[in-house]
Short mmCIF file of N, CA and C in Angstrom, two decimals:
data_model
loop_
_atom_site.label_atom_id
_atom_site.label_comp_id
_atom_site.label_asym_id
_atom_site.label_seq_id
_atom_site.Cartn_x
_atom_site.Cartn_y
_atom_site.Cartn_z
N MET A 147 22.95 -1.98 -18.42
CA MET A 147 24.03 -2.87 -18.71
C MET A 147 24.71 -3.32 -17.42
N ALA A 148 23.91 -3.86 -16.52
CA ALA A 148 24.44 -4.39 -15.26
C ALA A 148 25.36 -5.57 -15.56
N PRO A 149 26.42 -5.73 -14.77
CA PRO A 149 27.39 -6.79 -15.06
C PRO A 149 26.77 -8.18 -15.05
N THR A 150 25.94 -8.48 -14.05
CA THR A 150 25.23 -9.75 -14.00
C THR A 150 23.93 -9.54 -13.25
N GLU A 151 23.05 -10.50 -13.36
CA GLU A 151 21.77 -10.40 -12.68
C GLU A 151 21.99 -10.28 -11.17
N GLY A 152 21.23 -9.38 -10.55
CA GLY A 152 21.34 -9.19 -9.11
C GLY A 152 22.34 -8.12 -8.70
N PHE A 153 22.97 -7.47 -9.68
CA PHE A 153 23.97 -6.44 -9.41
C PHE A 153 23.68 -5.19 -10.24
N VAL A 154 24.20 -4.07 -9.77
CA VAL A 154 24.10 -2.81 -10.50
C VAL A 154 25.40 -2.04 -10.25
N THR A 155 25.84 -1.27 -11.24
CA THR A 155 27.04 -0.46 -11.08
C THR A 155 26.61 0.97 -10.79
N ILE A 156 27.08 1.47 -9.65
CA ILE A 156 26.66 2.79 -9.20
C ILE A 156 27.87 3.69 -8.93
N ALA A 157 27.61 4.99 -8.96
CA ALA A 157 28.63 5.97 -8.60
C ALA A 157 28.56 6.28 -7.12
N GLY A 158 27.38 6.05 -6.52
CA GLY A 158 27.24 6.31 -5.10
C GLY A 158 25.79 6.30 -4.66
N ILE A 159 25.61 6.46 -3.35
CA ILE A 159 24.29 6.49 -2.73
C ILE A 159 24.26 7.63 -1.72
N ILE A 160 23.18 8.35 -1.68
CA ILE A 160 22.90 9.30 -0.60
C ILE A 160 21.74 8.69 0.19
N LYS A 161 21.96 8.46 1.46
CA LYS A 161 20.96 7.76 2.27
C LYS A 161 19.75 8.61 2.60
N GLU A 162 19.91 9.93 2.70
CA GLU A 162 18.79 10.83 2.95
C GLU A 162 19.00 12.13 2.19
N SER A 163 18.08 12.46 1.32
CA SER A 163 18.15 13.68 0.54
C SER A 163 16.77 14.33 0.49
N ILE A 164 16.75 15.66 0.48
CA ILE A 164 15.51 16.38 0.28
C ILE A 164 15.57 17.24 -0.98
N VAL A 165 16.65 17.10 -1.76
CA VAL A 165 16.80 17.91 -2.97
C VAL A 165 16.67 17.09 -4.26
N ASP A 166 16.48 15.78 -4.14
CA ASP A 166 16.40 14.91 -5.31
C ASP A 166 15.00 14.33 -5.49
N GLY A 167 14.01 15.10 -5.11
CA GLY A 167 12.62 14.67 -5.21
C GLY A 167 11.89 15.00 -3.92
N PRO A 168 10.59 14.80 -3.93
CA PRO A 168 9.76 15.17 -2.78
C PRO A 168 9.93 14.24 -1.58
N GLY A 169 9.97 14.83 -0.41
CA GLY A 169 10.11 14.06 0.82
C GLY A 169 11.55 13.63 1.04
N ILE A 170 11.76 12.86 2.08
CA ILE A 170 13.09 12.31 2.35
C ILE A 170 13.27 11.09 1.44
N ARG A 171 14.39 11.07 0.71
CA ARG A 171 14.60 10.04 -0.30
C ARG A 171 15.99 9.43 -0.19
N LEU A 172 16.08 8.17 -0.53
CA LEU A 172 17.37 7.53 -0.77
C LEU A 172 17.65 7.71 -2.26
N VAL A 173 18.86 8.13 -2.59
CA VAL A 173 19.22 8.40 -3.98
C VAL A 173 20.35 7.48 -4.40
N VAL A 174 20.16 6.81 -5.53
CA VAL A 174 21.19 5.95 -6.11
C VAL A 174 21.62 6.58 -7.44
N PHE A 175 22.92 6.80 -7.57
CA PHE A 175 23.48 7.39 -8.79
C PHE A 175 24.05 6.29 -9.67
N ALA A 176 23.42 6.07 -10.80
CA ALA A 176 23.89 5.07 -11.76
C ALA A 176 25.24 5.50 -12.32
N GLN A 177 26.10 4.53 -12.59
CA GLN A 177 27.38 4.80 -13.23
C GLN A 177 27.24 4.59 -14.73
N GLY A 178 27.71 5.55 -15.50
CA GLY A 178 27.66 5.48 -16.95
C GLY A 178 26.56 6.35 -17.51
N CYS A 179 26.93 7.20 -18.48
CA CYS A 179 25.95 8.09 -19.09
C CYS A 179 26.34 8.40 -20.52
N PRO A 180 25.44 8.14 -21.47
CA PRO A 180 25.74 8.44 -22.86
C PRO A 180 25.56 9.92 -23.20
N HIS A 181 24.91 10.68 -22.32
CA HIS A 181 24.58 12.08 -22.62
C HIS A 181 25.75 13.03 -22.36
N ALA A 182 26.47 12.81 -21.25
CA ALA A 182 27.62 13.65 -20.87
C ALA A 182 27.32 15.13 -21.07
N CYS A 183 26.23 15.59 -20.49
CA CYS A 183 25.80 16.98 -20.66
C CYS A 183 26.85 17.96 -20.14
N PRO A 184 27.22 18.94 -20.95
CA PRO A 184 28.14 19.98 -20.47
C PRO A 184 27.53 20.67 -19.24
N GLY A 185 28.35 20.84 -18.20
CA GLY A 185 27.88 21.49 -16.98
C GLY A 185 27.18 20.57 -16.01
N CYS A 186 27.10 19.29 -16.32
CA CYS A 186 26.46 18.31 -15.43
C CYS A 186 27.09 18.39 -14.05
N HIS A 187 26.27 18.31 -12.99
CA HIS A 187 26.84 18.36 -11.65
C HIS A 187 27.30 16.98 -11.16
N ASN A 188 27.18 15.96 -12.00
CA ASN A 188 27.67 14.63 -11.66
C ASN A 188 28.60 14.08 -12.76
N PRO A 189 29.60 14.84 -13.18
CA PRO A 189 30.45 14.36 -14.29
C PRO A 189 31.20 13.07 -13.97
N HIS A 190 31.42 12.78 -12.70
CA HIS A 190 32.10 11.54 -12.32
C HIS A 190 31.27 10.30 -12.64
N THR A 191 30.00 10.47 -12.97
CA THR A 191 29.13 9.33 -13.30
C THR A 191 29.13 9.00 -14.79
N HIS A 192 29.78 9.79 -15.61
CA HIS A 192 29.71 9.61 -17.06
C HIS A 192 30.42 8.36 -17.57
N ALA A 193 31.59 8.08 -17.03
CA ALA A 193 32.39 6.94 -17.53
C ALA A 193 31.73 5.62 -17.16
N TYR A 194 31.66 4.72 -18.12
CA TYR A 194 31.09 3.40 -17.86
C TYR A 194 32.07 2.52 -17.07
N ALA A 195 33.34 2.86 -17.11
CA ALA A 195 34.35 2.04 -16.44
C ALA A 195 34.48 2.36 -14.95
N GLY A 196 33.82 3.40 -14.46
CA GLY A 196 33.96 3.79 -13.06
C GLY A 196 32.94 3.14 -12.16
N GLY A 197 32.84 3.67 -10.97
CA GLY A 197 31.83 3.24 -10.01
C GLY A 197 32.15 1.95 -9.29
N ASN A 198 31.16 1.46 -8.57
CA ASN A 198 31.26 0.21 -7.82
C ASN A 198 30.07 -0.68 -8.15
N THR A 199 30.33 -1.95 -8.25
CA THR A 199 29.26 -2.91 -8.48
C THR A 199 28.76 -3.39 -7.13
N VAL A 200 27.44 -3.24 -6.92
CA VAL A 200 26.84 -3.63 -5.65
C VAL A 200 25.63 -4.53 -5.93
N THR A 201 25.21 -5.24 -4.90
CA THR A 201 24.05 -6.11 -5.07
C THR A 201 22.77 -5.29 -4.96
N LEU A 202 21.75 -5.75 -5.66
CA LEU A 202 20.43 -5.14 -5.53
C LEU A 202 19.94 -5.29 -4.10
N ASP A 203 20.24 -6.45 -3.49
CA ASP A 203 19.84 -6.70 -2.10
C ASP A 203 20.37 -5.62 -1.17
N SER A 204 21.61 -5.20 -1.37
CA SER A 204 22.20 -4.20 -0.46
C SER A 204 21.45 -2.87 -0.55
N ILE A 205 21.00 -2.50 -1.73
CA ILE A 205 20.24 -1.25 -1.90
C ILE A 205 18.86 -1.39 -1.29
N VAL A 206 18.18 -2.49 -1.56
CA VAL A 206 16.84 -2.71 -1.00
C VAL A 206 16.90 -2.76 0.52
N ASN A 207 17.91 -3.40 1.07
CA ASN A 207 18.07 -3.45 2.52
C ASN A 207 18.27 -2.06 3.11
N GLU A 208 19.03 -1.23 2.42
CA GLU A 208 19.27 0.15 2.87
C GLU A 208 17.95 0.93 2.89
N VAL A 209 17.14 0.76 1.88
CA VAL A 209 15.83 1.42 1.83
C VAL A 209 14.98 0.95 3.01
N GLY A 210 14.97 -0.33 3.26
CA GLY A 210 14.16 -0.90 4.33
C GLY A 210 14.57 -0.48 5.72
N ARG A 211 15.82 -0.05 5.88
CA ARG A 211 16.31 0.36 7.20
C ARG A 211 15.79 1.72 7.65
N ASN A 212 15.29 2.54 6.73
CA ASN A 212 14.91 3.91 7.09
C ASN A 212 13.40 4.12 6.94
N PRO A 213 12.66 4.10 8.03
CA PRO A 213 11.21 4.27 7.96
C PRO A 213 10.78 5.69 7.58
N LEU A 214 11.71 6.64 7.58
CA LEU A 214 11.37 8.02 7.23
C LEU A 214 11.33 8.28 5.73
N LEU A 215 11.87 7.35 4.94
CA LEU A 215 11.93 7.56 3.50
C LEU A 215 10.53 7.57 2.89
N LYS A 216 10.26 8.59 2.06
CA LYS A 216 9.03 8.62 1.26
C LYS A 216 9.22 7.85 -0.03
N GLY A 217 10.46 7.81 -0.49
CA GLY A 217 10.72 7.11 -1.74
C GLY A 217 12.19 7.05 -2.06
N VAL A 218 12.45 6.60 -3.28
CA VAL A 218 13.81 6.50 -3.79
C VAL A 218 13.90 7.26 -5.10
N THR A 219 15.10 7.71 -5.39
CA THR A 219 15.37 8.41 -6.63
C THR A 219 16.51 7.71 -7.33
N TRP A 220 16.29 7.37 -8.60
CA TRP A 220 17.36 6.84 -9.45
C TRP A 220 17.88 8.03 -10.23
N SER A 221 19.15 8.33 -10.09
CA SER A 221 19.75 9.47 -10.77
C SER A 221 20.95 8.97 -11.55
N GLY A 222 21.81 9.87 -11.94
CA GLY A 222 22.91 9.38 -12.74
C GLY A 222 24.08 10.29 -12.75
N GLY A 223 24.74 9.80 -13.79
CA GLY A 223 24.61 8.77 -14.79
C GLY A 223 23.22 8.67 -15.40
N GLU A 224 23.00 7.54 -16.04
CA GLU A 224 21.74 7.28 -16.73
C GLU A 224 21.15 5.95 -16.28
N PRO A 225 20.09 5.98 -15.46
CA PRO A 225 19.46 4.73 -15.01
C PRO A 225 18.98 3.83 -16.16
N PHE A 226 18.56 4.43 -17.27
CA PHE A 226 18.09 3.60 -18.38
C PHE A 226 19.24 2.87 -19.07
N GLY A 227 20.48 3.22 -18.75
CA GLY A 227 21.64 2.48 -19.24
C GLY A 227 21.78 1.13 -18.57
N GLN A 228 21.15 0.97 -17.41
CA GLN A 228 21.11 -0.30 -16.67
C GLN A 228 19.65 -0.59 -16.31
N ALA A 229 18.80 -0.45 -17.29
CA ALA A 229 17.36 -0.49 -17.06
C ALA A 229 16.87 -1.77 -16.39
N GLU A 230 17.42 -2.91 -16.76
CA GLU A 230 16.95 -4.16 -16.16
C GLU A 230 17.19 -4.18 -14.65
N ALA A 231 18.38 -3.76 -14.24
CA ALA A 231 18.69 -3.74 -12.81
C ALA A 231 17.84 -2.70 -12.08
N PHE A 232 17.69 -1.52 -12.66
CA PHE A 232 16.88 -0.48 -12.01
C PHE A 232 15.39 -0.83 -12.03
N ALA A 233 14.93 -1.55 -13.03
CA ALA A 233 13.54 -2.01 -13.05
C ALA A 233 13.30 -3.00 -11.91
N GLU A 234 14.25 -3.90 -11.70
CA GLU A 234 14.12 -4.86 -10.59
C GLU A 234 14.18 -4.14 -9.25
N LEU A 235 15.08 -3.18 -9.10
CA LEU A 235 15.13 -2.38 -7.88
C LEU A 235 13.81 -1.66 -7.66
N THR A 236 13.25 -1.11 -8.72
CA THR A 236 11.98 -0.40 -8.63
C THR A 236 10.89 -1.32 -8.12
N ARG A 237 10.80 -2.50 -8.68
CA ARG A 237 9.78 -3.46 -8.25
C ARG A 237 9.94 -3.77 -6.77
N ARG A 238 11.16 -3.95 -6.34
CA ARG A 238 11.41 -4.35 -4.96
C ARG A 238 11.20 -3.23 -3.95
N VAL A 239 11.57 -1.99 -4.30
CA VAL A 239 11.35 -0.90 -3.34
C VAL A 239 9.88 -0.47 -3.30
N LYS A 240 9.18 -0.64 -4.40
CA LYS A 240 7.74 -0.35 -4.39
C LYS A 240 7.00 -1.36 -3.50
N ALA A 241 7.51 -2.58 -3.44
CA ALA A 241 6.92 -3.58 -2.55
C ALA A 241 7.09 -3.18 -1.08
N LEU A 242 8.04 -2.28 -0.81
CA LEU A 242 8.24 -1.75 0.54
C LEU A 242 7.37 -0.52 0.79
N GLY A 243 6.57 -0.15 -0.21
CA GLY A 243 5.67 1.00 -0.05
C GLY A 243 6.29 2.34 -0.39
N LYS A 244 7.40 2.35 -1.10
CA LYS A 244 8.08 3.60 -1.45
C LYS A 244 7.75 3.99 -2.89
N ASN A 245 7.72 5.31 -3.15
CA ASN A 245 7.53 5.75 -4.53
C ASN A 245 8.90 5.89 -5.20
N VAL A 246 8.88 5.94 -6.53
CA VAL A 246 10.12 5.96 -7.31
C VAL A 246 10.09 7.13 -8.29
N LEU A 247 11.15 7.93 -8.22
CA LEU A 247 11.39 9.01 -9.17
C LEU A 247 12.65 8.65 -9.94
N THR A 248 12.56 8.60 -11.26
CA THR A 248 13.70 8.27 -12.10
C THR A 248 14.11 9.50 -12.91
N TYR A 249 15.36 9.89 -12.76
CA TYR A 249 15.93 10.96 -13.59
C TYR A 249 16.51 10.32 -14.84
N THR A 250 16.34 10.99 -15.97
CA THR A 250 16.89 10.49 -17.22
C THR A 250 17.19 11.65 -18.16
N GLY A 251 18.23 11.49 -18.96
CA GLY A 251 18.53 12.47 -19.99
C GLY A 251 17.68 12.26 -21.24
N TYR A 252 17.01 11.12 -21.32
CA TYR A 252 16.10 10.87 -22.43
C TYR A 252 14.77 11.56 -22.16
N THR A 253 14.01 11.81 -23.21
CA THR A 253 12.67 12.34 -23.03
C THR A 253 11.69 11.18 -22.87
N PHE A 254 10.56 11.45 -22.27
CA PHE A 254 9.51 10.46 -22.14
C PHE A 254 9.16 9.87 -23.50
N GLU A 255 9.06 10.73 -24.50
CA GLU A 255 8.68 10.29 -25.85
C GLU A 255 9.73 9.35 -26.44
N HIS A 256 11.00 9.65 -26.22
CA HIS A 256 12.08 8.79 -26.72
C HIS A 256 12.03 7.42 -26.03
N ILE A 257 11.83 7.43 -24.73
CA ILE A 257 11.76 6.16 -23.99
C ILE A 257 10.59 5.34 -24.49
N LEU A 258 9.44 5.96 -24.60
CA LEU A 258 8.24 5.25 -25.06
C LEU A 258 8.44 4.66 -26.46
N ALA A 259 9.04 5.42 -27.37
CA ALA A 259 9.26 4.95 -28.74
C ALA A 259 10.29 3.82 -28.82
N ASN A 260 11.28 3.84 -27.94
CA ASN A 260 12.38 2.87 -28.01
C ASN A 260 12.26 1.71 -27.04
N ALA A 261 11.31 1.78 -26.11
CA ALA A 261 11.17 0.73 -25.09
C ALA A 261 11.00 -0.67 -25.66
N PRO A 262 10.25 -0.85 -26.76
CA PRO A 262 10.11 -2.23 -27.27
C PRO A 262 11.43 -2.88 -27.70
N ASN A 263 12.44 -2.07 -27.99
CA ASN A 263 13.72 -2.60 -28.47
C ASN A 263 14.85 -2.55 -27.44
N ARG A 264 14.53 -2.12 -26.22
CA ARG A 264 15.56 -1.98 -25.18
C ARG A 264 15.15 -2.77 -23.95
N LYS A 265 15.99 -3.70 -23.55
CA LYS A 265 15.68 -4.54 -22.39
C LYS A 265 15.52 -3.70 -21.13
N GLY A 266 14.40 -3.90 -20.45
CA GLY A 266 14.14 -3.26 -19.17
C GLY A 266 13.55 -1.87 -19.25
N TRP A 267 13.57 -1.24 -20.42
CA TRP A 267 13.08 0.14 -20.50
C TRP A 267 11.59 0.23 -20.15
N GLN A 268 10.78 -0.64 -20.71
CA GLN A 268 9.34 -0.57 -20.44
C GLN A 268 9.07 -0.81 -18.95
N GLU A 269 9.76 -1.79 -18.37
CA GLU A 269 9.54 -2.11 -16.96
C GLU A 269 9.99 -0.97 -16.04
N LEU A 270 11.12 -0.34 -16.35
CA LEU A 270 11.59 0.78 -15.53
C LEU A 270 10.66 1.97 -15.67
N LEU A 271 10.25 2.26 -16.87
CA LEU A 271 9.32 3.38 -17.08
C LEU A 271 8.00 3.12 -16.35
N ALA A 272 7.40 1.98 -16.60
CA ALA A 272 6.09 1.68 -16.01
C ALA A 272 6.15 1.56 -14.49
N GLY A 273 7.27 1.13 -13.95
CA GLY A 273 7.40 1.01 -12.51
C GLY A 273 7.65 2.32 -11.80
N SER A 274 8.18 3.31 -12.52
CA SER A 274 8.46 4.61 -11.93
C SER A 274 7.15 5.36 -11.72
N ASP A 275 7.03 6.02 -10.59
CA ASP A 275 5.87 6.88 -10.36
C ASP A 275 6.05 8.20 -11.07
N TYR A 276 7.29 8.68 -11.04
CA TYR A 276 7.61 9.98 -11.64
C TYR A 276 8.88 9.87 -12.45
N LEU A 277 8.97 10.71 -13.47
CA LEU A 277 10.13 10.76 -14.35
C LEU A 277 10.53 12.22 -14.48
N MET A 278 11.80 12.50 -14.22
CA MET A 278 12.35 13.82 -14.52
C MET A 278 13.13 13.62 -15.80
N ASP A 279 12.59 14.13 -16.91
CA ASP A 279 13.18 13.79 -18.20
C ASP A 279 13.92 14.97 -18.83
N GLY A 280 14.77 14.64 -19.78
CA GLY A 280 15.49 15.64 -20.56
C GLY A 280 16.91 15.86 -20.09
N LYS A 281 17.77 16.12 -21.06
CA LYS A 281 19.17 16.41 -20.76
C LYS A 281 19.27 17.73 -19.99
N PHE A 282 20.31 17.84 -19.18
CA PHE A 282 20.62 19.11 -18.56
C PHE A 282 21.18 20.02 -19.64
N VAL A 283 20.62 21.23 -19.77
CA VAL A 283 21.08 22.20 -20.76
C VAL A 283 21.64 23.40 -20.00
N GLU A 284 22.94 23.55 -20.07
CA GLU A 284 23.63 24.58 -19.28
C GLU A 284 23.08 25.98 -19.53
N GLU A 285 22.74 26.29 -20.76
CA GLU A 285 22.21 27.61 -21.10
C GLU A 285 20.82 27.85 -20.50
N ARG A 286 20.16 26.78 -20.06
CA ARG A 286 18.81 26.90 -19.49
C ARG A 286 18.81 26.60 -17.99
N ARG A 287 19.99 26.61 -17.40
CA ARG A 287 20.14 26.36 -15.96
C ARG A 287 19.38 27.42 -15.17
N SER A 288 18.78 26.95 -14.08
CA SER A 288 18.13 27.87 -13.15
C SER A 288 18.28 27.32 -11.74
N TYR A 289 18.59 28.21 -10.82
CA TYR A 289 18.72 27.82 -9.42
C TYR A 289 17.38 27.97 -8.69
N HIS A 290 16.34 28.33 -9.42
CA HIS A 290 15.02 28.55 -8.83
C HIS A 290 14.06 27.40 -9.12
N LEU A 291 14.54 26.34 -9.71
CA LEU A 291 13.69 25.19 -10.05
C LEU A 291 13.80 24.13 -8.97
N LEU A 292 12.69 23.49 -8.68
CA LEU A 292 12.71 22.38 -7.73
C LEU A 292 13.13 21.09 -8.42
N PHE A 293 14.07 20.41 -7.83
CA PHE A 293 14.46 19.05 -8.23
C PHE A 293 15.02 18.93 -9.64
N ARG A 294 15.27 20.01 -10.34
CA ARG A 294 15.81 19.93 -11.69
C ARG A 294 16.77 21.07 -11.93
N GLY A 295 17.67 20.88 -12.89
CA GLY A 295 18.72 21.85 -13.12
C GLY A 295 18.46 22.84 -14.23
N SER A 296 17.70 22.44 -15.26
CA SER A 296 17.42 23.35 -16.36
C SER A 296 15.92 23.30 -16.69
N ASP A 297 15.43 24.40 -17.23
CA ASP A 297 13.97 24.54 -17.39
C ASP A 297 13.36 23.72 -18.52
N ASN A 298 14.17 23.00 -19.27
CA ASN A 298 13.64 22.09 -20.29
C ASN A 298 13.25 20.74 -19.69
N GLN A 299 13.74 20.45 -18.50
CA GLN A 299 13.45 19.16 -17.87
C GLN A 299 12.03 19.17 -17.31
N ARG A 300 11.37 18.01 -17.41
CA ARG A 300 9.97 17.92 -17.00
C ARG A 300 9.78 16.92 -15.88
N PHE A 301 8.94 17.27 -14.92
CA PHE A 301 8.56 16.38 -13.82
C PHE A 301 7.25 15.72 -14.24
N ILE A 302 7.32 14.44 -14.63
CA ILE A 302 6.22 13.76 -15.30
C ILE A 302 5.56 12.73 -14.40
N ASP A 303 4.24 12.71 -14.42
CA ASP A 303 3.44 11.67 -13.76
C ASP A 303 3.39 10.50 -14.74
N VAL A 304 4.15 9.45 -14.46
CA VAL A 304 4.30 8.35 -15.42
C VAL A 304 2.98 7.61 -15.62
N LYS A 305 2.28 7.28 -14.55
CA LYS A 305 1.04 6.50 -14.69
C LYS A 305 0.03 7.22 -15.58
N GLU A 306 -0.16 8.51 -15.31
CA GLU A 306 -1.11 9.30 -16.10
C GLU A 306 -0.62 9.44 -17.54
N SER A 307 0.68 9.60 -17.72
CA SER A 307 1.24 9.73 -19.06
C SER A 307 1.05 8.46 -19.88
N LEU A 308 1.29 7.30 -19.26
CA LEU A 308 1.09 6.04 -19.97
C LEU A 308 -0.39 5.83 -20.29
N ARG A 309 -1.27 6.24 -19.41
CA ARG A 309 -2.71 6.13 -19.66
C ARG A 309 -3.12 6.99 -20.84
N CYS A 310 -2.55 8.20 -20.91
CA CYS A 310 -2.91 9.15 -21.98
C CYS A 310 -2.10 8.96 -23.26
N GLY A 311 -0.95 8.32 -23.16
CA GLY A 311 -0.08 8.16 -24.32
C GLY A 311 0.73 9.40 -24.65
N ALA A 312 0.79 10.34 -23.71
CA ALA A 312 1.57 11.57 -23.88
C ALA A 312 2.03 12.05 -22.50
N ALA A 313 3.13 12.78 -22.48
CA ALA A 313 3.69 13.25 -21.22
C ALA A 313 2.71 14.18 -20.50
N VAL A 314 2.45 13.86 -19.24
CA VAL A 314 1.60 14.69 -18.38
C VAL A 314 2.49 15.17 -17.24
N CYS A 315 2.74 16.46 -17.22
CA CYS A 315 3.61 17.03 -16.18
C CYS A 315 2.83 17.28 -14.90
N VAL A 316 3.50 17.08 -13.79
CA VAL A 316 2.94 17.41 -12.49
C VAL A 316 3.07 18.92 -12.35
N PRO A 317 1.97 19.64 -12.11
CA PRO A 317 2.07 21.09 -11.96
C PRO A 317 3.00 21.46 -10.81
N GLU A 318 3.84 22.46 -11.02
CA GLU A 318 4.84 22.81 -10.02
C GLU A 318 4.26 23.06 -8.64
N PRO A 319 3.11 23.72 -8.49
CA PRO A 319 2.59 23.89 -7.12
C PRO A 319 2.33 22.56 -6.42
N GLU A 320 2.00 21.52 -7.17
CA GLU A 320 1.75 20.22 -6.56
C GLU A 320 3.02 19.56 -6.07
N TYR A 321 4.11 19.67 -6.83
CA TYR A 321 5.31 19.02 -6.36
C TYR A 321 6.17 19.96 -5.53
N ALA A 322 5.82 21.24 -5.52
CA ALA A 322 6.51 22.17 -4.63
C ALA A 322 6.17 21.86 -3.18
N GLY A 323 4.95 21.37 -2.94
CA GLY A 323 4.55 20.98 -1.59
C GLY A 323 5.09 19.60 -1.29
N VAL A 324 6.29 19.55 -0.77
CA VAL A 324 6.98 18.28 -0.52
C VAL A 324 6.09 17.34 0.28
N GLN A 325 5.42 17.84 1.27
CA GLN A 325 4.54 17.01 2.09
C GLN A 325 3.43 16.40 1.25
N ALA A 326 2.79 17.20 0.41
CA ALA A 326 1.65 16.71 -0.37
C ALA A 326 2.01 15.53 -1.25
N LEU A 327 3.06 15.67 -2.06
CA LEU A 327 3.42 14.59 -2.97
C LEU A 327 4.03 13.42 -2.22
N GLY A 328 4.83 13.71 -1.22
CA GLY A 328 5.45 12.62 -0.46
C GLY A 328 4.40 11.76 0.24
N ALA A 329 3.33 12.37 0.71
CA ALA A 329 2.29 11.64 1.42
C ALA A 329 1.31 10.99 0.46
N ALA A 330 1.15 11.56 -0.72
CA ALA A 330 0.13 11.10 -1.66
C ALA A 330 0.50 9.79 -2.33
N VAL A 331 1.77 9.48 -2.39
CA VAL A 331 2.19 8.30 -3.13
C VAL A 331 2.59 7.20 -2.16
#
């Protein structure tokens, strides 16, 4: 639900992160989240009325400035709440040779089932290389998991999942090796 074409409402940006996916990543936190998971570590992103509206160009330019980035991560908030804007961002950063990891509180199955009726959902899903899906569940929190907060969340290979028609998770040893996944994509 971006305000107008060419803009996205965000809670913030981290220019270099190693905890939001494999390799060095630029992370954009979408503003607005329908899930409002108890215990979420980004509760300031839940309100749709908050954040700042920025141009897609400004984000793409920021990605282009850092040759060390392996990819970008869309986090939240809920990127699928502004799917059209994040799908366009995905297309543009992939043209720069970066991979895309999208965090979502929705499951892969829910996105796949609802994509035909939601603007931008199919494009954002198909453009993402990886999807970290599922709501954060406080009772299932673990500090021993890579890139995710609770053990119900899945690190999904989107291309393989779309080919198979079912969620295909990246085995943890493969994404634990930050170098391997960061270099492979």
